[in-house]
DNA sequence: CGTAATTAGTTAGTCAGCTAACATTAATGT
DNA sequence: ACATTAATGTTAGCTGACTAACTAATTACG
């Protein structure tokens, strides 16, 4: 009857909140804020993306990213430079400070991950991934035929 | 090496974001906003909680709840009344409109849940719950002995 | 060409969530 | 009885995220 209090997504949300808080607690001394790690990781893999490309890859709207990059530029993690062919585009590059911060952040995230999955068997992790991917797929498909 | 892009928590976060967006899309016509359903559900179970009690049960800080309740009072979902013994306390009650909205919201959430878990076997759902609860427990314990 | 449609990014406004600092009221302790 | 401490809720200020409306630059098309 009452779907919420012990629904799986509710539980998931709570677990993620704990996770995020832990990571945040560990990284905010490097002037990296909660939403920023994905951006740093993407840039580490590939520097000089346009904001649009970057936004798509980290699944944020361009508007969100604009604000976030402005802050990250202010703390010196990241740098914007205009594209020299297309003047609408501004490309995002990581600074030395950004790279340094990323190392620390990576460590922090790994340690929280380890704690979160302590005692998990490898096949449990695989199964969890499979279930999550199925959820992702279910939610991606528009709606139609919800339960077949 | 790079822990983030395909970590389980990253995947989880993405799935939850999809879920929240879907629910939000369905409920915002009832003037219920994304963070509010848990509050409504709690109040439905037990009316007249103090803000502190309510905040603990939905795991929000009192500050967050204050702002949220102010908005919910403005849209008429909820009502604050002072306690008559302790003047520091204000108790929160659901209005008729709140109850009506909750019905619609409950339906919306159930439908998204159904879609999210389409094709899941009952034992898969149980397993998922077990894994999430283990994560919750892992993250609750301070830190110490992370990987034993 | 030159105007219209598209694309990139920004700005404004809203909601969610947090911490820290502040009244105000109640409970305690000497 | 009075001063101190604790508890409740609010305010201010921050980050994150979104949509919608805007500006500026580029493409496309008649």
mmCIF file of C-alpha atoms (C1' of nucleotides) in Angstrom:
data_model
loop_
_atom_site.group_PDB
_atom_site.id
_atom_site.type_symbol
_atom_site.label_atom_id
_atom_site.label_comp_id
_atom_site.label_asym_id
_atom_site.label_seq_id
_atom_site.Cartn_x
_atom_site.Cartn_y
_atom_site.Cartn_z
ATOM 1 C CA UNK A 1 0.000 0.000 0.000
ATOM 2 C CA UNK A 2 2.441 2.670 1.105
ATOM 3 C CA UNK A 3 5.129 2.419 -1.534
ATOM 4 C CA UNK A 4 7.714 4.742 -0.236
ATOM 5 C CA UNK A 5 9.192 4.101 3.170
ATOM 6 C CA UNK A 6 10.692 0.745 2.347
ATOM 7 C CA UNK A 7 10.899 0.858 -1.401
ATOM 8 C CA UNK A 8 14.158 -0.162 -2.949
ATOM 9 C CA UNK A 9 14.738 3.199 -4.536
ATOM 10 C CA UNK A 10 14.224 4.874 -1.187
ATOM 11 C CA UNK A 11 16.846 2.646 0.340
ATOM 12 C CA UNK A 12 19.133 3.302 -2.609
ATOM 13 C CA UNK A 13 18.725 7.006 -2.204
ATOM 14 C CA UNK A 14 19.667 6.806 1.428
ATOM 15 C CA UNK A 15 22.748 4.742 0.737
ATOM 16 C CA UNK A 16 23.898 7.156 -1.940
ATOM 17 C CA UNK A 17 23.394 10.086 0.385
ATOM 18 C CA UNK A 18 25.662 8.454 2.925
ATOM 19 C CA UNK A 19 28.194 7.769 0.222
ATOM 20 C CA UNK A 20 28.157 11.295 -1.061
ATOM 21 C CA UNK A 21 28.525 12.751 2.402
ATOM 22 C CA UNK A 22 31.532 10.590 3.109
ATOM 23 C CA UNK A 23 33.235 11.517 -0.134
ATOM 24 C CA UNK A 24 32.425 15.146 0.388
ATOM 25 C CA UNK A 25 33.864 15.083 3.873
ATOM 26 C CA UNK A 26 37.115 13.676 2.545
ATOM 27 C CA UNK A 27 37.596 15.896 -0.475
ATOM 28 C CA UNK A 28 36.469 19.314 0.534
ATOM 29 C CA UNK A 29 39.905 20.124 1.917
ATOM 30 C CA UNK A 30 41.172 20.057 -1.670
ATOM 31 C CA UNK A 31 38.549 22.646 -2.664
ATOM 32 C CA UNK A 32 36.701 20.022 -4.643
ATOM 33 C CA UNK A 33 32.956 20.104 -4.102
ATOM 34 C CA UNK A 34 30.489 17.243 -4.252
ATOM 35 C CA UNK A 35 29.398 17.466 -7.875
ATOM 36 C CA UNK A 36 32.808 18.123 -9.319
ATOM 37 C CA UNK A 37 34.634 14.780 -9.289
ATOM 38 C CA UNK A 38 32.878 13.436 -12.386
ATOM 39 C CA UNK A 39 33.927 16.524 -14.288
ATOM 40 C CA UNK A 40 37.523 16.149 -13.202
ATOM 41 C CA UNK A 41 37.588 12.491 -14.164
ATOM 42 C CA UNK A 42 36.243 13.183 -17.594
ATOM 43 C CA UNK A 43 38.718 15.944 -18.194
ATOM 44 C CA UNK A 44 41.516 13.727 -17.015
ATOM 45 C CA UNK A 45 40.569 11.182 -19.652
ATOM 46 C CA UNK A 46 40.203 13.784 -22.341
ATOM 47 C CA UNK A 47 41.253 17.379 -22.012
ATOM 48 C CA UNK A 48 39.933 20.260 -24.033
ATOM 49 C CA UNK A 49 36.343 19.163 -24.470
ATOM 50 C CA UNK A 50 33.770 21.784 -25.299
ATOM 51 C CA UNK A 51 31.304 22.505 -22.549
ATOM 52 C CA UNK A 52 28.560 20.818 -24.504
ATOM 53 C CA UNK A 53 30.536 17.631 -24.971
ATOM 54 C CA UNK A 54 31.567 17.646 -21.357
ATOM 55 C CA UNK A 55 28.015 18.210 -20.201
ATOM 56 C CA UNK A 56 26.780 15.265 -22.230
ATOM 57 C CA UNK A 57 29.475 12.989 -20.893
ATOM 58 C CA UNK A 58 28.839 13.792 -17.244
ATOM 59 C CA UNK A 59 25.098 13.987 -17.851
ATOM 60 C CA UNK A 60 24.544 17.518 -16.692
ATOM 61 C CA UNK A 61 22.683 20.267 -18.484
ATOM 62 C CA UNK A 62 24.850 22.941 -20.065
ATOM 63 C CA UNK A 63 23.381 25.447 -17.651
ATOM 64 C CA UNK A 64 24.461 23.448 -14.618
ATOM 65 C CA UNK A 65 27.903 22.992 -16.065
ATOM 66 C CA UNK A 66 28.343 26.680 -16.793
ATOM 67 C CA UNK A 67 27.821 27.565 -13.168
ATOM 68 C CA UNK A 68 29.961 24.715 -11.944
ATOM 69 C CA UNK A 69 32.848 25.564 -14.255
ATOM 70 C CA UNK A 70 32.748 29.170 -13.185
ATOM 71 C CA UNK A 71 33.278 28.039 -9.612
ATOM 72 C CA UNK A 72 35.950 25.548 -10.573
ATOM 73 C CA UNK A 73 37.756 28.208 -12.540
ATOM 74 C CA UNK A 74 37.629 30.426 -9.465
ATOM 75 C CA UNK A 75 39.249 27.741 -7.325
ATOM 76 C CA UNK A 76 41.785 27.130 -10.077
ATOM 77 C CA UNK A 77 41.000 23.501 -10.853
ATOM 78 C CA UNK A 78 40.100 24.164 -14.424
ATOM 79 C CA UNK A 79 40.564 26.657 -17.213
ATOM 80 C CA UNK A 80 38.381 27.790 -20.101
ATOM 81 C CA UNK A 81 39.928 28.718 -23.436
ATOM 82 C CA UNK A 82 38.069 29.703 -26.564
ATOM 83 C CA UNK A 83 38.137 27.519 -29.626
ATOM 84 C CA UNK A 84 40.022 29.305 -32.403
ATOM 85 C CA UNK A 85 37.769 28.072 -35.193
ATOM 86 C CA UNK A 86 34.339 28.421 -33.664
ATOM 87 C CA UNK A 87 33.979 31.394 -31.386
ATOM 88 C CA UNK A 88 30.854 30.042 -29.738
ATOM 89 C CA UNK A 89 32.775 27.172 -28.257
ATOM 90 C CA UNK A 90 34.843 27.360 -25.123
ATOM 91 C CA UNK A 91 37.024 24.392 -24.349
ATOM 92 C CA UNK A 92 37.816 23.219 -20.871
ATOM 93 C CA UNK A 93 41.273 22.247 -19.707
ATOM 94 C CA UNK A 94 42.586 20.926 -16.473
ATOM 95 C CA UNK A 95 45.197 22.884 -14.534
ATOM 96 C CA UNK A 96 48.103 21.443 -12.612
ATOM 97 C CA UNK A 97 46.169 22.075 -9.440
ATOM 98 C CA UNK A 98 43.227 20.219 -10.905
ATOM 99 C CA UNK A 99 45.385 17.229 -11.669
ATOM 100 C CA UNK A 100 46.808 17.246 -8.177
ATOM 101 C CA UNK A 101 43.375 17.515 -6.642
ATOM 102 C CA UNK A 102 42.150 14.662 -8.773
ATOM 103 C CA UNK A 103 44.767 12.346 -7.348
ATOM 104 C CA UNK A 104 43.634 13.060 -3.815
ATOM 105 C CA UNK A 105 39.989 12.836 -4.764
ATOM 106 C CA UNK A 106 40.497 9.562 -6.553
ATOM 107 C CA UNK A 107 42.049 8.122 -3.436
ATOM 108 C CA UNK A 108 39.231 9.354 -1.262
ATOM 109 C CA UNK A 109 36.580 7.924 -3.537
ATOM 110 C CA UNK A 110 38.337 4.609 -3.771
ATOM 111 C CA UNK A 111 38.522 4.369 -0.013
ATOM 112 C CA UNK A 112 34.826 5.063 0.388
ATOM 113 C CA UNK A 113 34.040 2.552 -2.342
ATOM 114 C CA UNK A 114 36.071 -0.034 -0.540
ATOM 115 C CA UNK A 115 34.232 0.613 2.665
ATOM 116 C CA UNK A 116 30.855 0.598 0.942
ATOM 117 C CA UNK A 117 31.460 -2.772 -0.652
ATOM 118 C CA UNK A 118 33.332 -4.387 2.194
ATOM 119 C CA UNK A 119 32.365 -8.018 2.461
ATOM 120 C CA UNK A 120 30.906 -8.153 -1.043
ATOM 121 C CA UNK A 121 31.795 -11.162 -3.111
ATOM 122 C CA UNK A 122 32.934 -10.409 -6.646
ATOM 123 C CA UNK A 123 29.870 -12.132 -8.061
ATOM 124 C CA UNK A 124 27.655 -10.003 -5.841
ATOM 125 C CA UNK A 125 29.189 -6.885 -7.291
ATOM 126 C CA UNK A 126 28.677 -8.221 -10.771
ATOM 127 C CA UNK A 127 25.095 -9.046 -10.017
ATOM 128 C CA UNK A 128 24.499 -5.622 -8.533
ATOM 129 C CA UNK A 129 25.899 -4.064 -11.672
ATOM 130 C CA UNK A 130 23.662 -6.202 -13.827
ATOM 131 C CA UNK A 131 20.572 -5.258 -11.839
ATOM 132 C CA UNK A 132 21.415 -1.580 -11.936
ATOM 133 C CA UNK A 133 22.000 -1.712 -15.650
ATOM 134 C CA UNK A 134 18.668 -3.357 -16.132
ATOM 135 C CA UNK A 135 17.037 -0.592 -14.095
ATOM 136 C CA UNK A 136 18.845 1.963 -16.207
ATOM 137 C CA UNK A 137 17.579 0.322 -19.347
ATOM 138 C CA UNK A 138 14.034 0.051 -17.989
ATOM 139 C CA UNK A 139 13.958 3.729 -17.150
ATOM 140 C CA UNK A 140 15.517 4.716 -20.443
ATOM 141 C CA UNK A 141 12.845 3.114 -22.570
ATOM 142 C CA UNK A 142 10.133 5.784 -22.850
ATOM 143 C CA UNK A 143 7.350 3.990 -21.036
ATOM 144 C CA UNK A 144 5.018 1.652 -22.952
ATOM 145 C CA UNK A 145 4.893 -2.008 -22.010
ATOM 146 C CA UNK A 146 6.061 -1.383 -18.494
ATOM 147 C CA UNK A 147 5.683 -4.929 -17.216
ATOM 148 C CA UNK A 148 6.115 -7.569 -19.818
ATOM 149 C CA UNK B 1 43.053 3.013 -11.844
ATOM 150 C CA UNK B 2 40.338 5.513 -12.617
ATOM 151 C CA UNK B 3 37.667 4.619 -10.085
ATOM 152 C CA UNK B 4 34.827 6.788 -11.105
ATOM 153 C CA UNK B 5 33.399 6.422 -14.567
ATOM 154 C CA UNK B 6 32.253 2.845 -14.184
ATOM 155 C CA UNK B 7 32.041 2.481 -10.447
ATOM 156 C CA UNK B 8 28.906 0.959 -9.063
ATOM 157 C CA UNK B 9 28.005 4.032 -7.083
ATOM 158 C CA UNK B 10 28.341 6.126 -10.203
ATOM 159 C CA UNK B 11 25.934 3.852 -11.996
ATOM 160 C CA UNK B 12 23.610 3.918 -9.011
ATOM 161 C CA UNK B 13 23.641 7.671 -8.977
ATOM 162 C CA UNK B 14 22.701 7.821 -12.614
ATOM 163 C CA UNK B 15 19.843 5.370 -12.171
ATOM 164 C CA UNK B 16 18.480 7.307 -9.227
ATOM 165 C CA UNK B 17 18.665 10.531 -11.165
ATOM 166 C CA UNK B 18 16.562 9.007 -13.918
ATOM 167 C CA UNK B 19 14.114 7.748 -11.334
ATOM 168 C CA UNK B 20 13.798 11.074 -9.622
ATOM 169 C CA UNK B 21 13.273 12.894 -12.887
ATOM 170 C CA UNK B 22 10.499 10.538 -13.876
ATOM 171 C CA UNK B 23 8.729 10.893 -10.559
ATOM 172 C CA UNK B 24 9.183 14.628 -10.632
ATOM 173 C CA UNK B 25 7.725 14.848 -14.103
ATOM 174 C CA UNK B 26 4.644 12.965 -12.980
ATOM 175 C CA UNK B 27 3.959 14.736 -9.717
ATOM 176 C CA UNK B 28 4.703 18.353 -10.323
ATOM 177 C CA UNK B 29 1.217 18.953 -11.626
ATOM 178 C CA UNK B 30 0.006 18.330 -8.077
ATOM 179 C CA UNK B 31 2.322 21.038 -6.755
ATOM 180 C CA UNK B 32 4.445 18.403 -5.093
ATOM 181 C CA UNK B 33 8.153 18.946 -5.591
ATOM 182 C CA UNK B 34 10.926 16.358 -5.783
ATOM 183 C CA UNK B 35 12.005 16.266 -2.148
ATOM 184 C CA UNK B 36 8.555 16.378 -0.662
ATOM 185 C CA UNK B 37 7.083 12.893 -1.093
ATOM 186 C CA UNK B 38 9.004 11.384 1.828
ATOM 187 C CA UNK B 39 7.666 14.104 4.084
ATOM 188 C CA UNK B 40 4.117 13.490 2.943
ATOM 189 C CA UNK B 41 4.446 9.755 3.471
ATOM 190 C CA UNK B 42 5.746 10.178 6.961
ATOM 191 C CA UNK B 43 2.999 12.573 7.887
ATOM 192 C CA UNK B 44 0.438 10.224 6.425
ATOM 193 C CA UNK B 45 1.664 7.501 8.737
ATOM 194 C CA UNK B 46 1.803 9.797 11.735
ATOM 195 C CA UNK B 47 0.377 13.270 11.839
ATOM 196 C CA UNK B 48 1.426 16.024 14.196
ATOM 197 C CA UNK B 49 5.102 15.264 14.511
ATOM 198 C CA UNK B 50 7.396 18.022 15.663
ATOM 199 C CA UNK B 51 9.765 19.314 13.021
ATOM 200 C CA UNK B 52 12.680 17.705 14.775
ATOM 201 C CA UNK B 53 11.039 14.290 14.848
ATOM 202 C CA UNK B 54 9.977 14.625 11.252
ATOM 203 C CA UNK B 55 13.439 15.697 10.173
ATOM 204 C CA UNK B 56 14.977 12.665 11.847
ATOM 205 C CA UNK B 57 12.524 10.288 10.253
ATOM 206 C CA UNK B 58 13.037 11.580 6.725
ATOM 207 C CA UNK B 59 16.756 12.118 7.361
ATOM 208 C CA UNK B 60 16.919 15.782 6.625
ATOM 209 C CA UNK B 61 18.503 18.490 8.714
ATOM 210 C CA UNK B 62 16.067 20.713 10.607
ATOM 211 C CA UNK B 63 17.228 23.633 8.494
ATOM 212 C CA UNK B 64 16.336 21.905 5.261
ATOM 213 C CA UNK B 65 12.980 20.899 6.637
ATOM 214 C CA UNK B 66 12.160 24.422 7.780
ATOM 215 C CA UNK B 67 12.535 25.778 4.288
ATOM 216 C CA UNK B 68 10.707 22.875 2.728
ATOM 217 C CA UNK B 69 7.776 23.142 5.111
ATOM 218 C CA UNK B 70 7.482 26.842 4.453
ATOM 219 C CA UNK B 71 7.059 26.068 0.775
ATOM 220 C CA UNK B 72 4.673 23.233 1.447
ATOM 221 C CA UNK B 73 2.612 25.450 3.701
ATOM 222 C CA UNK B 74 2.494 28.005 0.917
ATOM 223 C CA UNK B 75 1.130 25.444 -1.532
ATOM 224 C CA UNK B 76 -1.283 24.262 1.138
ATOM 225 C CA UNK B 77 -0.129 20.665 1.478
ATOM 226 C CA UNK B 78 0.736 20.985 5.104
ATOM 227 C CA UNK B 79 0.049 23.072 8.170
ATOM 228 C CA UNK B 80 2.139 24.082 11.167
ATOM 229 C CA UNK B 81 0.556 24.439 14.602
ATOM 230 C CA UNK B 82 2.340 25.276 17.833
ATOM 231 C CA UNK B 83 2.514 22.739 20.611
ATOM 232 C CA UNK B 84 0.496 23.971 23.576
ATOM 233 C CA UNK B 85 2.893 22.699 26.233
ATOM 234 C CA UNK B 86 6.267 23.532 24.748
ATOM 235 C CA UNK B 87 6.361 26.774 22.852
ATOM 236 C CA UNK B 88 9.558 25.904 21.062
ATOM 237 C CA UNK B 89 7.889 23.074 19.225
ATOM 238 C CA UNK B 90 5.764 23.437 16.132
ATOM 239 C CA UNK B 91 3.884 20.379 15.009
ATOM 240 C CA UNK B 92 3.176 19.546 11.408
ATOM 241 C CA UNK B 93 -0.175 18.353 10.135
ATOM 242 C CA UNK B 94 -1.398 17.297 6.750
ATOM 243 C CA UNK B 95 -4.199 19.177 5.070
ATOM 244 C CA UNK B 96 -6.976 17.667 2.971
ATOM 245 C CA UNK B 97 -5.143 18.865 -0.112
ATOM 246 C CA UNK B 98 -2.016 17.188 1.145
ATOM 247 C CA UNK B 99 -3.827 13.906 1.538
ATOM 248 C CA UNK B 100 -5.301 14.175 -1.934
ATOM 249 C CA UNK B 101 -1.903 15.002 -3.421
ATOM 250 C CA UNK B 102 -0.380 12.059 -1.638
ATOM 251 C CA UNK B 103 -2.745 9.669 -3.342
ATOM 252 C CA UNK B 104 -1.731 10.904 -6.759
ATOM 253 C CA UNK B 105 1.920 10.957 -5.828
ATOM 254 C CA UNK B 106 1.755 7.459 -4.444
ATOM 255 C CA UNK B 107 0.338 6.229 -7.714
ATOM 256 C CA UNK B 108 3.000 8.011 -9.721
ATOM 257 C CA UNK B 109 5.797 6.596 -7.620
ATOM 258 C CA UNK B 110 4.385 3.101 -7.774
ATOM 259 C CA UNK B 111 4.192 3.312 -11.544
ATOM 260 C CA UNK B 112 7.798 4.419 -11.847
ATOM 261 C CA UNK B 113 8.862 1.699 -9.444
ATOM 262 C CA UNK B 114 7.079 -0.862 -11.565
ATOM 263 C CA UNK B 115 8.822 0.377 -14.652
ATOM 264 C CA UNK B 116 12.180 0.476 -12.933
ATOM 265 C CA UNK B 117 11.939 -3.096 -11.756
ATOM 266 C CA UNK B 118 10.220 -4.528 -14.799
ATOM 267 C CA UNK B 119 11.540 -7.986 -15.495
ATOM 268 C CA UNK B 120 13.032 -8.399 -12.020
ATOM 269 C CA UNK B 121 12.470 -11.703 -10.344
ATOM 270 C CA UNK B 122 11.279 -11.502 -6.749
ATOM 271 C CA UNK B 123 14.492 -13.064 -5.536
ATOM 272 C CA UNK B 124 16.487 -10.483 -7.461
ATOM 273 C CA UNK B 125 14.653 -7.726 -5.662
ATOM 274 C CA UNK B 126 15.319 -9.408 -2.357
ATOM 275 C CA UNK B 127 18.960 -9.779 -3.188
ATOM 276 C CA UNK B 128 19.197 -6.149 -4.248
ATOM 277 C CA UNK B 129 17.667 -5.132 -0.953
ATOM 278 C CA UNK B 130 20.110 -7.273 0.940
ATOM 279 C CA UNK B 131 23.095 -5.795 -0.889
ATOM 280 C CA UNK B 132 21.888 -2.248 -0.360
ATOM 281 C CA UNK B 133 21.340 -2.890 3.311
ATOM 282 C CA UNK B 134 24.826 -4.242 3.596
ATOM 283 C CA UNK B 135 26.156 -1.094 1.936
ATOM 284 C CA UNK B 136 24.126 0.986 4.320
ATOM 285 C CA UNK B 137 25.559 -0.891 7.249
ATOM 286 C CA UNK B 138 29.082 -0.630 5.895
ATOM 287 C CA UNK B 139 28.808 3.104 5.511
ATOM 288 C CA UNK B 140 27.169 3.537 8.898
ATOM 289 C CA UNK B 141 30.017 1.971 10.814
ATOM 290 C CA UNK B 142 32.479 4.838 11.422
ATOM 291 C CA UNK B 143 35.406 3.547 9.402
ATOM 292 C CA UNK B 144 38.004 1.246 10.986
ATOM 293 C CA UNK B 145 38.578 -2.201 9.516
ATOM 294 C CA UNK B 146 37.345 -1.236 6.096
ATOM 295 C CA UNK B 147 38.350 -4.400 4.319
ATOM 296 C CA UNK B 148 38.310 -7.416 6.527
ATOM 297 C "C1'" DC C 1 24.010 37.171 -50.593
ATOM 298 C "C1'" DG C 2 20.941 37.778 -46.777
ATOM 299 C "C1'" DT C 3 17.724 36.169 -43.806
ATOM 300 C "C1'" DA C 4 16.185 32.213 -41.101
ATOM 301 C "C1'" DA C 5 17.160 28.303 -38.337
ATOM 302 C "C1'" DT C 6 20.437 26.008 -35.438
ATOM 303 C "C1'" DT C 7 24.003 25.638 -31.902
ATOM 304 C "C1'" DA C 8 26.944 27.233 -27.710
ATOM 305 C "C1'" DG C 9 26.978 29.236 -23.781
ATOM 306 C "C1'" DT C 10 25.075 32.372 -20.138
ATOM 307 C "C1'" DT C 11 21.581 34.343 -16.932
ATOM 308 C "C1'" DA C 12 17.519 34.234 -14.004
ATOM 309 C "C1'" DG C 13 14.683 31.874 -11.089
ATOM 310 C "C1'" DT C 14 13.373 27.723 -8.507
ATOM 311 C "C1'" DC C 15 13.897 23.635 -5.444
ATOM 312 C "C1'" DA C 16 16.952 20.383 -2.524
ATOM 313 C "C1'" DG C 17 20.376 19.844 0.672
ATOM 314 C "C1'" DC C 18 24.067 21.222 3.821
ATOM 315 C "C1'" DT C 19 26.662 23.951 7.743
ATOM 316 C "C1'" DA C 20 27.043 27.649 10.878
ATOM 317 C "C1'" DA C 21 25.308 31.261 13.492
ATOM 318 C "C1'" DC C 22 21.115 33.012 16.071
ATOM 319 C "C1'" DA C 23 16.980 33.774 18.748
ATOM 320 C "C1'" DT C 24 13.761 31.868 21.914
ATOM 321 C "C1'" DT C 25 12.074 28.826 25.158
ATOM 322 C "C1'" DA C 26 12.737 25.045 28.503
ATOM 323 C "C1'" DA C 27 15.380 22.501 31.795
ATOM 324 C "C1'" DT C 28 19.240 22.315 35.286
ATOM 325 C "C1'" DG C 29 22.319 23.383 38.855
ATOM 326 C "C1'" DT C 30 24.067 25.794 42.346
ATOM 327 C "C1'" DA D 1 16.003 32.652 42.337
ATOM 328 C "C1'" DC D 2 19.264 33.217 38.973
ATOM 329 C "C1'" DA D 3 22.609 31.814 35.711
ATOM 330 C "C1'" DT D 4 23.989 28.377 32.760
ATOM 331 C "C1'" DT D 5 23.119 24.804 29.543
ATOM 332 C "C1'" DA D 6 20.346 22.383 26.271
ATOM 333 C "C1'" DA D 7 16.824 21.979 22.805
ATOM 334 C "C1'" DT D 8 13.817 23.873 18.811
ATOM 335 C "C1'" DG D 9 13.340 26.195 15.016
ATOM 336 C "C1'" DT D 10 14.839 30.040 11.804
ATOM 337 C "C1'" DT D 11 18.020 32.688 8.840
ATOM 338 C "C1'" DA D 12 21.964 33.314 5.901
ATOM 339 C "C1'" DG D 13 24.989 31.629 2.702
ATOM 340 C "C1'" DC D 14 26.828 27.986 0.106
ATOM 341 C "C1'" DT D 15 26.771 23.929 -3.718
ATOM 342 C "C1'" DG D 16 24.086 21.166 -7.038
ATOM 343 C "C1'" DA D 17 20.614 20.554 -10.298
ATOM 344 C "C1'" DC D 18 16.870 21.848 -13.328
ATOM 345 C "C1'" DT D 19 13.961 24.680 -16.912
ATOM 346 C "C1'" DA D 20 13.140 28.650 -19.590
ATOM 347 C "C1'" DA D 21 14.490 32.653 -21.673
ATOM 348 C "C1'" DC D 22 18.299 35.121 -23.629
ATOM 349 C "C1'" DT D 23 22.708 36.487 -26.530
ATOM 350 C "C1'" DA D 24 26.052 35.621 -29.798
ATOM 351 C "C1'" DA D 25 28.016 32.985 -33.430
ATOM 352 C "C1'" DT D 26 27.564 29.675 -37.317
ATOM 353 C "C1'" DT D 27 25.041 27.144 -40.940
ATOM 354 C "C1'" DA D 28 21.644 26.544 -44.226
ATOM 355 C "C1'" DC D 29 18.509 27.867 -47.606
ATOM 356 C "C1'" DG D 30 15.882 30.524 -50.731
#
